[in-house]
């Protein structure tokens, strides 16, 4: 399941990633997007569980839970896979 926030104006002082996400939604909306995919949500509906807070926050931004087919990976073989693997390893060494 993914959450789509339409016109979100969420603010969170406790998490820098939350403010980046809020800025991203605002930027996307300003550019004409009417849907912003906030990626997955936990399936936990127990308020005592920590993951429930993430679900509550995402829904609190004005989002809605939409079930999709999910993400798919396409395995690459041969030289394409080899090149991408080495490029990613080089990137990780520079971080």
Tab-separated table of C-alpha atoms in Angstrom, residues 2-41:
chain	number	residue	atom	x	y	z
A	2	UNK	CA	1.245	3.500	-0.740
A	3	UNK	CA	0.149	6.851	0.537
A	4	UNK	CA	-0.640	9.684	-1.833
A	5	UNK	CA	-0.762	13.180	-0.403
A	6	UNK	CA	-2.600	15.696	-2.476
A	7	UNK	CA	-2.311	19.138	-0.899
A	8	UNK	CA	-0.066	18.549	2.070
A	9	UNK	CA	1.082	21.274	4.394
A	10	UNK	CA	2.639	19.160	7.110
A	11	UNK	CA	5.280	20.534	9.457
A	12	UNK	CA	7.416	18.424	11.780
A	13	UNK	CA	10.108	19.830	14.043
A	14	UNK	CA	11.217	16.387	15.194
A	15	UNK	CA	12.490	15.054	11.871
A	16	UNK	CA	14.568	16.716	9.178
A	17	UNK	CA	13.435	14.093	6.646
A	18	UNK	CA	9.844	15.099	7.373
A	19	UNK	CA	10.587	18.707	6.458
A	20	UNK	CA	12.372	17.631	3.280
A	21	UNK	CA	9.375	15.487	2.362
A	22	UNK	CA	7.038	18.393	3.094
A	23	UNK	CA	9.115	20.687	0.875
A	24	UNK	CA	9.077	18.063	-1.870
A	25	UNK	CA	5.292	17.840	-1.731
A	26	UNK	CA	4.927	21.599	-1.805
A	27	UNK	CA	7.340	21.880	-4.749
A	28	UNK	CA	5.533	19.123	-6.637
A	29	UNK	CA	2.172	20.785	-6.020
A	30	UNK	CA	3.518	24.157	-7.167
A	31	UNK	CA	4.659	22.502	-10.403
A	32	UNK	CA	1.152	21.170	-11.035
A	33	UNK	CA	1.315	17.662	-9.555
A	34	UNK	CA	-1.933	16.551	-7.987
A	35	UNK	CA	-0.539	13.304	-6.566
A	36	UNK	CA	2.609	12.761	-4.464
A	37	UNK	CA	3.602	9.178	-3.701
A	38	UNK	CA	4.916	8.972	-0.131
A	39	UNK	CA	5.862	5.325	-0.660
A	40	UNK	CA	4.829	2.537	1.666
A	41	UNK	CA	2.924	2.597	4.902
